[in-house]
Tab-separated table of C-alpha atoms and ligand atoms in Angstrom:
chain	number	residue	atom	x	y	z
A	30	UNK	CA	-17.222	-10.776	13.118
A	31	UNK	CA	-15.144	-7.714	14.212
A	32	UNK	CA	-12.136	-6.578	12.163
A	33	UNK	CA	-9.538	-3.940	13.158
A	34	UNK	CA	-8.085	-2.241	10.070
A	35	UNK	CA	-4.978	-0.348	10.952
A	36	UNK	CA	-3.887	2.585	8.748
A	37	UNK	CA	-7.369	2.645	7.045
A	38	UNK	CA	-7.181	6.453	6.449
A	39	UNK	CA	-4.561	5.939	3.719
A	40	UNK	CA	-4.800	4.652	0.371
A	41	UNK	CA	-5.094	0.776	0.343
A	42	UNK	CA	-6.604	0.560	3.786
A	43	UNK	CA	-9.589	3.085	2.963
A	44	UNK	CA	-10.084	1.114	-0.096
A	45	UNK	CA	-10.186	-2.302	1.948
A	46	UNK	CA	-12.867	-0.835	4.532
A	47	UNK	CA	-15.041	0.290	1.701
A	48	UNK	CA	-14.720	-3.280	0.132
A	49	UNK	CA	-15.590	-5.210	3.683
A	50	UNK	CA	-18.284	-2.876	4.405
A	51	UNK	CA	-19.829	-3.589	0.955
A	52	UNK	CA	-18.873	-7.151	0.770
A	53	UNK	CA	-19.930	-8.126	4.381
A	54	UNK	CA	-22.489	-5.845	5.372
A	55	UNK	CA	-23.092	-7.690	8.910
A	56	UNK	CA	-19.240	-7.278	9.928
A	57	UNK	CA	-18.100	-4.592	12.313
A	58	UNK	CA	-15.104	-2.731	11.224
A	59	UNK	CA	-12.968	-0.361	13.289
A	60	UNK	CA	-10.128	1.657	11.871
A	61	UNK	CA	-7.042	2.676	13.970
A	62	UNK	CA	-5.108	5.233	12.229
A	63	UNK	CA	-3.012	8.317	13.824
A	64	UNK	CA	-3.378	10.265	10.568
A	65	UNK	CA	0.041	10.934	9.528
A	66	UNK	CA	0.414	13.435	6.418
A	67	UNK	CA	-1.086	10.666	4.200
A	68	UNK	CA	-3.809	9.604	6.398
A	69	UNK	CA	-7.032	11.704	5.627
A	70	UNK	CA	-10.434	11.567	7.456
A	71	UNK	CA	-12.081	12.928	4.118
A	72	UNK	CA	-11.106	9.660	2.341
A	73	UNK	CA	-13.398	7.773	5.033
A	74	UNK	CA	-16.218	9.974	4.720
A	75	UNK	CA	-18.206	7.392	2.570
A	76	UNK	CA	-17.810	4.993	5.502
A	77	UNK	CA	-18.549	7.329	8.464
A	78	UNK	CA	-22.340	6.905	8.182
A	79	UNK	CA	-22.425	3.248	8.370
A	80	UNK	CA	-23.424	1.858	11.801
A	81	UNK	CA	-20.806	-1.075	11.382
A	82	UNK	CA	-18.074	1.329	11.013
A	83	UNK	CA	-16.043	3.230	13.603
A	84	UNK	CA	-12.804	5.223	13.547
A	85	UNK	CA	-10.391	5.481	16.392
A	86	UNK	CA	-7.492	8.001	16.105
A	87	UNK	CA	-4.462	6.382	17.595
A	88	UNK	CA	-0.895	5.307	16.883
A	89	UNK	CA	-0.076	1.751	16.644
A	90	UNK	CA	3.134	2.077	18.826
A	91	UNK	CA	1.039	3.395	21.506
A	92	UNK	CA	0.955	0.120	23.567
A	93	UNK	CA	-1.454	1.380	26.299
A	94	UNK	CA	-3.841	2.819	23.935
A	95	UNK	CA	-3.771	-0.319	21.652
A	96	UNK	CA	-4.153	-2.823	24.462
A	97	UNK	CA	-7.213	-0.673	25.755
A	98	UNK	CA	-8.809	-0.898	22.405
A	99	UNK	CA	-8.283	-4.637	22.078
A	100	UNK	CA	-9.777	-5.164	25.510
A	101	UNK	CA	-12.797	-3.146	24.633
A	102	UNK	CA	-13.329	-4.386	21.095
A	103	UNK	CA	-12.678	-8.124	21.431
A	104	UNK	CA	-11.560	-8.185	17.752
A	105	UNK	CA	-11.627	-11.471	15.668
A	106	UNK	CA	-9.444	-10.414	12.774
A	107	UNK	CA	-6.879	-7.735	12.647
A	108	UNK	CA	-5.495	-6.376	9.208
A	109	UNK	CA	-2.246	-4.233	9.548
A	110	UNK	CA	-1.890	-1.679	6.917
A	111	UNK	CA	-0.497	1.176	9.202
A	112	UNK	CA	2.911	1.948	7.831
A	113	UNK	CA	5.124	4.682	6.420
A	114	UNK	CA	4.814	3.481	2.898
A	115	UNK	CA	6.979	5.930	0.717
A	116	UNK	CA	10.544	4.602	-0.524
A	117	UNK	CA	11.515	8.366	-0.984
A	118	UNK	CA	10.739	9.633	2.289
A	119	UNK	CA	12.535	6.617	4.036
A	120	UNK	CA	15.638	7.453	2.143
A	121	UNK	CA	15.519	11.057	3.670
A	122	UNK	CA	14.380	9.837	7.292
A	123	UNK	CA	14.454	6.156	8.037
A	124	UNK	CA	13.865	6.365	11.996
A	125	UNK	CA	9.895	6.709	11.759
A	126	UNK	CA	9.868	3.803	9.428
A	127	UNK	CA	11.492	1.334	11.713
A	128	UNK	CA	9.233	2.858	14.642
A	129	UNK	CA	6.031	2.411	12.990
A	130	UNK	CA	6.556	-0.548	10.479
A	131	UNK	CA	8.282	-2.861	13.173
A	132	UNK	CA	7.577	-1.749	16.518
A	133	UNK	CA	4.053	-0.940	15.518
A	134	UNK	CA	3.567	-4.433	14.167
A	135	UNK	CA	5.024	-5.817	17.386
A	136	UNK	CA	2.625	-3.849	19.720
A	137	UNK	CA	-0.443	-5.062	17.606
A	138	UNK	CA	0.929	-8.519	17.820
A	139	UNK	CA	1.442	-8.428	21.431
A	140	UNK	CA	-2.171	-7.126	21.958
A	141	UNK	CA	-3.521	-9.899	19.496
A	142	UNK	CA	-1.805	-12.621	21.729
A	143	UNK	CA	-3.132	-11.111	24.730
A	144	UNK	CA	-6.704	-10.731	23.799
A	145	UNK	CA	-6.891	-14.085	21.407
A	146	UNK	CA	-7.399	-12.672	18.081
A	147	UNK	CA	-8.221	-15.368	15.494
A	148	UNK	CA	-6.054	-13.901	12.661
A	149	UNK	CA	-3.479	-11.218	12.490
A	150	UNK	CA	-2.895	-10.456	8.905
A	151	UNK	CA	0.101	-8.452	7.818
A	152	UNK	CA	0.029	-6.449	4.726
A	153	UNK	CA	3.192	-6.838	3.286
A	154	UNK	CA	5.091	-5.949	-0.077
A	155	UNK	CA	7.043	-7.311	-2.837
A	156	UNK	CA	9.884	-4.978	-2.257
A	157	UNK	CA	11.175	-7.621	0.483
A	158	UNK	CA	12.443	-9.789	-2.180
A	159	UNK	CA	14.953	-6.919	-3.517
A	160	UNK	CA	14.699	-6.461	-7.269
A	161	UNK	CA	15.113	-8.522	-10.417
A	162	UNK	CA	17.328	-7.850	-13.416
A	163	UNK	CA	15.621	-6.209	-16.500
A	164	UNK	CA	17.079	-8.577	-18.966
A	165	UNK	CA	15.449	-11.675	-17.164
A	166	UNK	CA	11.618	-11.643	-18.101
A	167	UNK	CA	11.735	-15.351	-16.977
A	168	UNK	CA	12.217	-14.463	-13.288
A	169	UNK	CA	9.549	-13.751	-10.748
A	170	UNK	CA	9.344	-13.345	-6.877
A	171	UNK	CA	7.817	-16.332	-5.358
A	172	UNK	CA	7.106	-16.801	-1.569
A	173	UNK	CA	10.114	-19.082	-0.940
A	174	UNK	CA	12.755	-16.469	-1.835
A	175	UNK	CA	14.909	-15.129	0.775
A	176	UNK	CA	14.121	-11.703	1.808
A	177	UNK	CA	16.394	-8.757	1.075
A	178	UNK	CA	16.148	-4.996	1.151
A	179	UNK	CA	17.332	-2.071	-0.895
A	180	UNK	CA	15.812	1.055	0.988
A	181	UNK	CA	15.201	1.546	4.701
A	182	UNK	CA	11.589	1.406	3.790
A	183	UNK	CA	11.746	-2.275	2.518
A	184	UNK	CA	14.078	-3.336	5.308
A	185	UNK	CA	11.642	-2.191	7.758
A	186	UNK	CA	8.908	-4.199	6.137
A	187	UNK	CA	11.199	-7.334	5.766
A	188	UNK	CA	11.896	-6.980	9.309
A	189	UNK	CA	8.359	-6.959	10.245
A	190	UNK	CA	7.602	-10.103	8.127
A	191	UNK	CA	10.352	-11.826	10.077
A	192	UNK	CA	8.750	-10.731	13.360
A	193	UNK	CA	5.158	-12.029	12.242
A	194	UNK	CA	6.733	-15.262	11.203
A	195	UNK	CA	8.448	-15.355	14.575
A	196	UNK	CA	5.269	-14.737	16.875
A	197	UNK	CA	3.732	-17.418	14.776
A	198	UNK	CA	6.406	-20.082	15.540
A	199	UNK	CA	7.448	-18.845	19.105
A	200	UNK	CA	4.057	-18.146	20.631
A	201	UNK	CA	1.595	-19.658	17.916
A	202	UNK	CA	0.018	-16.614	16.978
A	203	UNK	CA	-2.321	-17.272	13.954
A	204	UNK	CA	-0.821	-15.143	11.151
A	205	UNK	CA	-0.865	-14.754	7.552
A	206	UNK	CA	1.131	-12.383	5.363
A	207	UNK	CA	0.556	-11.048	1.831
A	208	UNK	CA	3.017	-9.511	-0.149
A	209	UNK	CA	1.633	-7.414	-2.996
A	210	UNK	CA	2.872	-5.326	-6.129
A	211	UNK	CA	2.483	-1.760	-6.773
A	212	UNK	CA	-1.112	-0.677	-6.193
A	213	UNK	CA	-2.997	2.207	-8.092
A	214	UNK	CA	-6.520	3.462	-7.797
A	215	UNK	CA	-8.692	5.949	-5.853
A	216	UNK	CA	-7.381	7.790	-2.828
A	217	UNK	CA	-3.511	7.333	-3.440
A	218	UNK	CA	-1.582	10.187	-2.071
A	219	UNK	CA	-0.093	12.213	-4.953
A	220	UNK	CA	3.641	11.680	-3.932
A	221	UNK	CA	3.693	8.144	-5.505
A	222	UNK	CA	4.145	7.825	-9.171
A	223	UNK	CA	0.746	7.477	-10.700
A	224	UNK	CA	-1.255	10.200	-8.788
A	225	UNK	CA	1.778	12.496	-8.929
A	226	UNK	CA	2.152	12.294	-12.862
A	227	UNK	CA	-1.837	12.839	-13.051
A	228	UNK	CA	-1.623	15.661	-10.868
A	229	UNK	CA	1.403	17.285	-12.984
A	230	UNK	CA	0.211	16.539	-16.306
A	231	UNK	CA	-3.271	18.135	-15.346
A	232	UNK	CA	-1.373	21.216	-14.336
A	233	UNK	CA	0.886	21.291	-17.274
A	234	UNK	CA	4.148	20.862	-15.080
A	235	UNK	CA	7.082	18.558	-15.800
A	236	UNK	CA	6.843	14.989	-15.080
A	237	UNK	CA	9.866	13.966	-13.059
A	238	UNK	CA	10.808	10.600	-14.160
A	239	UNK	CA	13.912	9.062	-12.062
A	240	UNK	CA	16.981	7.997	-14.211
A	241	UNK	CA	16.097	6.635	-17.621
A	242	UNK	CA	12.467	5.433	-16.721
A	243	UNK	CA	13.237	1.952	-17.644
A	244	UNK	CA	12.485	0.561	-14.135
A	245	UNK	CA	9.726	-1.892	-14.255
A	246	UNK	CA	6.903	-2.141	-11.697
A	247	UNK	CA	4.029	-4.798	-11.705
A	248	UNK	CA	0.673	-2.684	-11.285
A	249	UNK	CA	-2.404	-4.010	-9.550
A	250	UNK	CA	-5.668	-2.042	-9.255
A	251	UNK	CA	-6.256	-1.638	-5.574
A	252	UNK	CA	-9.591	-3.532	-5.349
A	253	UNK	CA	-7.917	-6.520	-6.563
A	254	UNK	CA	-5.575	-6.201	-3.773
A	255	UNK	CA	-8.508	-5.823	-1.175
A	256	UNK	CA	-10.145	-8.872	-2.776
A	257	UNK	CA	-7.057	-11.077	-2.361
A	258	UNK	CA	-6.798	-9.996	1.517
A	259	UNK	CA	-10.239	-10.608	1.997
A	260	UNK	CA	-9.802	-14.265	0.489
A	261	UNK	CA	-6.671	-14.674	2.587
A	262	UNK	CA	-8.229	-13.721	6.115
A	263	UNK	CA	-11.118	-15.979	5.467
A	264	UNK	CA	-9.498	-19.045	3.718
A	265	UNK	CA	-5.797	-18.491	3.891
A	266	UNK	CA	-3.751	-20.962	5.782
A	267	UNK	CA	-2.284	-19.837	8.968
A	268	UNK	CA	1.545	-19.334	8.966
A	269	UNK	CA	1.551	-19.002	5.338
A	270	UNK	CA	2.707	-16.126	2.925
A	271	UNK	CA	0.747	-15.217	-0.240
A	272	UNK	CA	2.167	-13.072	-3.169
A	273	UNK	CA	-0.451	-10.980	-4.704
A	274	UNK	CA	0.024	-9.391	-8.470
A	275	UNK	CA	-1.351	-9.665	-11.764
A	276	UNK	CA	1.333	-10.157	-14.300
A	277	UNK	CA	0.892	-6.436	-15.435
A	278	UNK	CA	4.714	-5.126	-15.846
A	279	UNK	CA	5.258	-1.634	-17.313
A	280	UNK	CA	8.268	0.619	-17.354
A	281	UNK	CA	7.862	3.844	-15.610
A	282	UNK	CA	8.289	5.455	-18.828
A	283	UNK	CA	5.458	3.511	-20.215
A	284	UNK	CA	3.076	4.466	-17.349
A	285	UNK	CA	3.937	8.034	-17.759
A	286	UNK	CA	3.379	8.110	-21.443
A	287	UNK	CA	-0.081	6.330	-20.852
A	288	UNK	CA	-1.114	9.022	-18.423
A	289	UNK	CA	-0.128	11.836	-20.893
A	290	UNK	CA	-1.815	10.203	-23.644
A	291	UNK	CA	-5.144	9.680	-21.829
A	292	UNK	CA	-5.087	13.292	-20.413
A	293	UNK	CA	-4.323	14.804	-23.694
A	294	UNK	CA	-0.900	16.270	-23.095
A	295	UNK	CA	2.444	16.442	-24.751
A	296	UNK	CA	5.296	13.926	-23.979
A	297	UNK	CA	7.424	17.040	-23.893
A	298	UNK	CA	6.303	17.399	-20.270
A	299	UNK	CA	8.611	14.412	-19.316
A	300	UNK	CA	11.747	15.467	-17.379
A	301	UNK	CA	14.362	13.010	-16.441
A	302	UNK	CA	15.817	13.705	-13.167
A	303	UNK	CA	18.456	12.201	-10.886
A	304	UNK	CA	17.877	8.609	-9.955
A	305	UNK	CA	16.424	7.337	-6.539
A	306	UNK	CA	19.423	6.005	-4.403
A	307	UNK	CA	19.472	2.273	-4.531
A	308	UNK	CA	16.505	2.226	-7.037
A	309	UNK	CA	15.178	-1.257	-7.597
A	310	UNK	CA	15.107	-2.285	-11.155
A	311	UNK	CA	12.256	-4.723	-11.691
A	312	UNK	CA	9.464	-6.024	-9.359
A	313	UNK	CA	7.479	-8.991	-10.799
A	314	UNK	CA	5.089	-11.349	-8.692
A	315	UNK	CA	4.326	-15.007	-9.496
A	316	UNK	CA	0.893	-15.114	-8.118
A	317	UNK	CA	0.268	-18.925	-8.739
A	318	UNK	CA	0.136	-19.975	-4.907
A	319	UNK	CA	-2.852	-17.671	-4.204
A	320	UNK	CA	-4.385	-18.566	-7.525
A	321	UNK	CA	-3.931	-22.359	-6.827
A	322	UNK	CA	-4.999	-22.255	-3.169
A	323	UNK	CA	-7.734	-19.560	-3.003
A	324	UNK	CA	-8.901	-19.241	-6.628
A	325	UNK	CA	-7.923	-15.376	-6.559
A	326	UNK	CA	-7.322	-13.651	-10.013
A	327	UNK	CA	-7.396	-9.929	-10.670
A	328	UNK	CA	-10.669	-8.561	-12.186
A	329	UNK	CA	-9.229	-5.133	-13.436
A	330	UNK	CA	-7.215	-5.053	-16.640
A	331	UNK	CA	-4.652	-2.070	-16.727
A	332	UNK	CA	-6.195	-0.043	-19.450
A	333	UNK	CA	-9.574	-0.130	-17.549
A	334	UNK	CA	-8.008	0.579	-14.332
A	335	UNK	CA	-5.924	3.473	-15.322
A	336	UNK	CA	-8.737	5.190	-17.103
A	337	UNK	CA	-10.927	4.870	-14.086
A	338	UNK	CA	-8.242	6.084	-11.932
A	339	UNK	CA	-7.576	9.157	-13.930
A	340	UNK	CA	-11.444	9.853	-14.139
A	341	UNK	CA	-11.467	9.615	-10.401
A	342	UNK	CA	-8.769	12.036	-9.980
A	343	UNK	CA	-10.499	14.216	-12.502
A	344	UNK	CA	-14.008	13.946	-10.544
A	345	UNK	CA	-12.310	14.431	-6.950
A	346	UNK	CA	-10.058	17.489	-7.633
A	347	UNK	CA	-10.849	18.829	-4.068
A	348	UNK	CA	-9.528	15.535	-2.364
A	349	UNK	CA	-6.089	16.003	-3.701
A	350	UNK	CA	-6.158	19.972	-4.220
A	351	UNK	CA	-6.371	20.313	-0.497
A	352	UNK	CA	-3.674	17.789	0.078
A	353	UNK	CA	-1.056	19.480	-2.171
A	354	UNK	CA	-1.188	22.731	-0.402
A	355	UNK	CA	1.027	23.352	2.625
A	356	UNK	CA	3.277	20.628	3.906
A	357	UNK	CA	3.156	18.982	0.404
A	358	UNK	CA	4.617	21.973	-1.213
A	359	UNK	CA	7.527	21.891	1.091
A	360	UNK	CA	8.243	18.110	0.626
A	361	UNK	CA	7.887	18.498	-3.190
A	362	UNK	CA	10.457	21.509	-3.145
A	363	UNK	CA	12.829	19.534	-0.845
A	364	UNK	CA	12.618	16.424	-3.186
A	365	UNK	CA	12.513	17.680	-6.500
A	366	UNK	CA	14.247	21.033	-6.932
A	367	UNK	CA	17.953	20.367	-7.759
A	368	UNK	CA	17.397	16.918	-8.284
B	406	NAD	P1	-0.420	5.056	2.799
B	406	NAD	O1	0.913	5.702	3.110
B	406	NAD	O2	-1.416	5.703	1.862
B	406	NAD	O3	-1.241	4.887	4.400
B	406	NAD	C1	-0.738	4.572	5.424
B	406	NAD	C2	-1.630	4.815	6.561
B	406	NAD	O4	-1.133	4.465	7.803
B	406	NAD	C3	-1.950	6.333	6.785
B	406	NAD	O5	-3.494	6.598	6.867
B	406	NAD	C4	-1.326	6.817	7.943
B	406	NAD	O6	-2.120	7.703	8.637
B	406	NAD	C5	-1.350	5.320	8.874
B	406	NAD	N1	-0.207	5.364	9.886
B	406	NAD	C6	1.052	5.564	9.667
B	406	NAD	N2	1.666	5.557	10.658
B	406	NAD	C7	0.817	5.123	11.683
B	406	NAD	C8	0.858	4.877	13.104
B	406	NAD	N3	2.111	4.966	13.859
B	406	NAD	N4	-0.150	4.393	13.589
B	406	NAD	C9	-1.366	4.265	13.207
B	406	NAD	N5	-1.468	4.529	11.852
B	406	NAD	C10	-0.398	4.919	10.972
B	406	NAD	O7	0.063	3.399	2.471
B	406	NAD	P2	-0.608	2.418	1.437
B	406	NAD	O8	-0.079	2.804	0.202
B	406	NAD	O9	-2.164	2.551	1.601
B	406	NAD	O10	-0.099	1.199	2.003
B	406	NAD	C11	-0.695	0.512	3.096
B	406	NAD	C12	-0.004	-0.703	3.438
B	406	NAD	O11	0.312	-1.603	2.162
B	406	NAD	C13	1.312	-0.553	3.841
B	406	NAD	O12	1.741	-1.455	4.975
B	406	NAD	C14	2.270	-0.837	2.614
B	406	NAD	O13	3.602	-1.224	3.171
B	406	NAD	C15	1.668	-1.870	1.996
B	406	NAD	N6	1.751	-2.059	0.538
B	406	NAD	C16	1.470	-0.782	-0.241
B	406	NAD	C17	1.659	-1.033	-1.635
B	406	NAD	C18	1.195	-0.010	-2.566
B	406	NAD	O14	1.618	0.155	-3.728
B	406	NAD	N7	0.834	1.397	-2.077
B	406	NAD	C19	1.936	-2.362	-2.322
B	406	NAD	C20	2.186	-3.341	-1.386
B	406	NAD	C21	1.935	-3.042	-0.011
B	407	DAU	O1	6.196	-2.755	-4.762
B	407	DAU	C1	5.025	-2.346	-3.711
B	407	DAU	C2	5.658	-0.933	-3.284
B	407	DAU	O2	5.090	-0.016	-4.190
B	407	DAU	C3	4.872	-0.620	-1.891
B	407	DAU	O3	5.476	-1.345	-1.115
B	407	DAU	C4	5.363	0.931	-1.534
B	407	DAU	O4	4.491	1.218	-0.350
B	407	DAU	C5	4.721	1.784	-2.725
B	407	DAU	O5	5.003	3.103	-2.491
B	407	DAU	C6	5.453	1.170	-4.194
B	407	DAU	O6	6.894	1.628	-4.080
B	407	DAU	P1	7.479	2.217	-5.322
B	407	DAU	O7	8.917	3.077	-4.699
B	407	DAU	O8	7.627	1.209	-6.325
B	407	DAU	O9	6.385	3.289	-5.755
B	407	DAU	P2	6.481	4.810	-6.198
B	407	DAU	O10	5.241	5.402	-6.660
B	407	DAU	O11	7.242	5.755	-5.268
B	407	DAU	O12	7.571	4.595	-7.473
B	407	DAU	C7	7.211	4.104	-8.606
B	407	DAU	C8	8.447	3.871	-9.553
B	407	DAU	O13	8.486	5.312	-10.239
B	407	DAU	C9	9.547	3.757	-8.943
B	407	DAU	O14	10.603	3.125	-9.936
B	407	DAU	C10	10.240	5.080	-8.920
B	407	DAU	C11	9.512	5.913	-10.003
B	407	DAU	N1	9.317	7.480	-9.810
B	407	DAU	C12	8.594	7.664	-8.713
B	407	DAU	C13	8.149	8.941	-8.246
B	407	DAU	C14	7.608	9.335	-7.131
B	407	DAU	C15	9.695	8.458	-10.692
B	407	DAU	O15	10.186	8.009	-11.642
B	407	DAU	N2	9.455	9.517	-10.517
B	407	DAU	C16	8.706	10.033	-9.118
B	407	DAU	O16	8.386	11.353	-8.948
């Protein structure tokens, strides 16, 4: 089996590559990634020596490059992680989100049709369901909910999902979609909540919590997401959407306090800053379908996952210290000064 993983130099894609090479040592895995600010060749170091792994630098919107790659490699399965993925950046500059997340998906599906790919899997997000109220803990996102969007990022991901379903219905492309809640774990770029707060806490710098910190996210350890996608590409039903989440809702303030406790730093580092525009209140996944149909359940509890994650950032300082020099400093200045 030959699998194309797009966006595999990023957070979840790289973890998925490691998961697949370990779980299916006879599969060939090709990573296509254009290495944006959050794609990192260092992340893929553990895979580079594996004969079953190959890295190709390229943009998913580059039709000529993508078609040539598909012609040469004859992929059985495509798993599309490649995306602009940070909500705050999408609020600043939506254009590149529409290009990569929508048009990139179209190019990959056109190539999948042309070269007879057996399964096109779209890695989607729970943000396409909008948000839930804080005072209705009985409500959860289910696969049959209508799509809506709060940010240019979620709008681009919802558009891509619609396009994927349209390619299935119109052209019979064998697709599946997964929609996962917030991931955490090794190799996450330190612009997202958990690694950003770990990094700032370790440096005794302020921890910038948006608004009141009451917003709720449903956290899942990244390896559990990878396991779910592996199950879907093997046993998931073509044309179906699967929600992925482990019933692990936490307010942002709770997450930040947990991190501070574990690294032994005071809560006085917490600094409330201006809220995100259009900030979604609560995400909460109902994972009943993937559990019932594929037997998926998460393995890692939050207490263990967050401890392992913090330890990973302590053990791999060089990985993130390199990232937070240069362009990252400019980004941080722009987003957080005068907020
Ligand atoms: P990430 O930002 O860490 O990585 C994205 C990767 O895509 C990077 O390696 C980047 O270089 C690559 N990329 C970007 N534009 C590209 C292009 N035009 N061509 C080729 N490669 C390109 O993102 P992530 O957090 O790993 O998310 C991966 C996928 O999972 C995204 O589709 C995202 O929407 C989805 N998702 C993320 C989460 C989460 O909590 N992080 C949850 C649910 C779904
Ligand atoms: O739900 C899945 C989504 O989760 C994915 O589709 C996205 O790709 C991924 O980035 C993530 O989106 P969020 O916006 O939920 O993640 P982020 O880490 O940016 O923020 C998590 C929460 O923390 C959110 O309520 C905003 C808040 N926050 C974030 C940052 C970066 C802060 O309070 N302070 C911060 O500095």
